[in-house]
Each structure stands twice: as structure tokens, then as C-alpha cells.
């Protein structure tokens, strides 16, 4: 997880500001544990431990999932973050950078080629039926705020508002995304590739398809508990040094190699047939998941010297 020094990440700093919660992280690094087990391990009541677990959940450090057990259900906790990197503002970042921002709705794809399992939905209802690719052509698909597929791609056309005298230095694309498993499975790796203007800029492996008891913060009430609930917020950056996701380099492809000045870009998100982990993908837009946003494109630029 890569965070910065802004109010957005206060839940993370608050979650770490407790010796109890630090101990919980240490325990979960060894194995999954339920609330009662954690409470006994640190000498607290289950009620107090539940409060600590909620803070760690809110921060995205752990995940708590309800599982069936003899006599009812119990909440099992697991660690989902293996590192936290804090990016402090540099002198250059102290001065706001100029950028053009474009938000593209999840349902506004312009091309696709997909294999079931698949489906899409608005915040009010499913479009068509599950596992029928033809409904990706339904006129109502432009209102979709979640879509999923087992293999293939969706592609978006994105307008480029770069003006004369502006020199592009970095494209940032943020999205909430996960794998696609039948129902949901937190351990379901999938190699998801990103292709900009026909150039494959990199591949990121999603660890799973999240759900099964822990609902997305913005996921509609009518949505089923057993299927896709939320994803991970991933930030893809293409600049003069290469292509990165959450600060980790994916490739040496630079912004100068993707025809960034064209008037519109094509951005494809794909699970390729020859991938090592063909585990599908799910895209969450506003009104679903944990982040309440669609696909965001930020093109940072510098004013060209005259």
C-alpha cells in the first residue's frame, strides 16, 4: 500500500497509533484468527477487539469475513497489506502541478471481447442476465457501474484535452479493480494487463475477488452478499521514467512511447489468454465498492518554454 501525507490517509495513521492494533497485525501476519482468538491473545474483551478490528478494516490493513461455524457464524480476520510506503511531499510537489482530469464511467467502454463468467449492472439493477456477453451491447450498458469478465478485455476511448504549448509529463489512471471468481474468492490471482494506444504498458496481478461477508462501503443494499463486493484502488502512472502501479515499476515503457499527444486515447484493460493467472477482472465504478469513483485519467503537463 502506498500512502501520502494527506487527510485521505488519516484512517491508516489512526489504525497504527495503537499498541493493541500493532499486536493484532503481528498476530495476523502469522495466521488468520477470529475475533475471540484475537481478544484472548491480547487480553481484551471481544467487544473491545471488534472496535480495534473495525479501525484496521477501515484503513484497508486487514479484512474481516463472516464464515459459517458450528452453532452460527464467526468473523475471521486476515492481513491484506504486506507493506506501507509513505510518500512525503517533495519541494517540487509543494507547488501544485497542472493537469487535465477526465472521468470515464465504467459502462462507457467502446469495445470489448469477453468470456463468461461475466455481467454488468447499474446501481439499481443487473443489465440482462449473468454470463451472457451479448448484454454488454445492451443500450443501458452506458449506465453500468460495475462489470466483470473471466477473460478478454474492455476498452475505453478517452478524450485528450492537452492544449498547444502544454508538454505532457505524466499520465495517471486510477481505478477500483479486482479479479473475477465464481461468487467471490479472496485468494484468486489474476494477471490484468493495461494497454494504452496499442502499447502494453504493464501487467499487475490482482490477489483476489473480494466479498463473501464483508460488503463494499458503497455497494447498493440490493446487491448479493455472495458476489463481488469491492476491489483495490490502483494508481497506474506512466511518466518519463517508466510505468508504475502504486509506486512499483511494471515496465520501462515511458510516456514518450505511447503516443500521448493524440487527440483521443484508447485504454484497454485485459486478462489475456496466455496469462499465467487467468482469473478475470471486475471494475467498480461510483456507487459500488469502497471508493465511489469511476476511471480517472489525469494528464500532468508543463508549460512549454517559448
XYZ file of C-alpha atoms in Angstrom, residues 20 38 59 66 102 114 120 142 296 299-300:
11
model
C -3.137 -3.230 20.577
C -7.544 -12.170 18.937
C -7.672 1.512 6.972
C -18.023 -13.908 8.216
C -11.211 13.176 -17.282
C -15.108 -11.261 -23.179
C -22.752 -5.783 -15.593
C -23.709 3.090 -20.562
C -9.998 8.746 -13.513
C -2.616 14.125 -17.580
C 0.027 16.285 -15.890
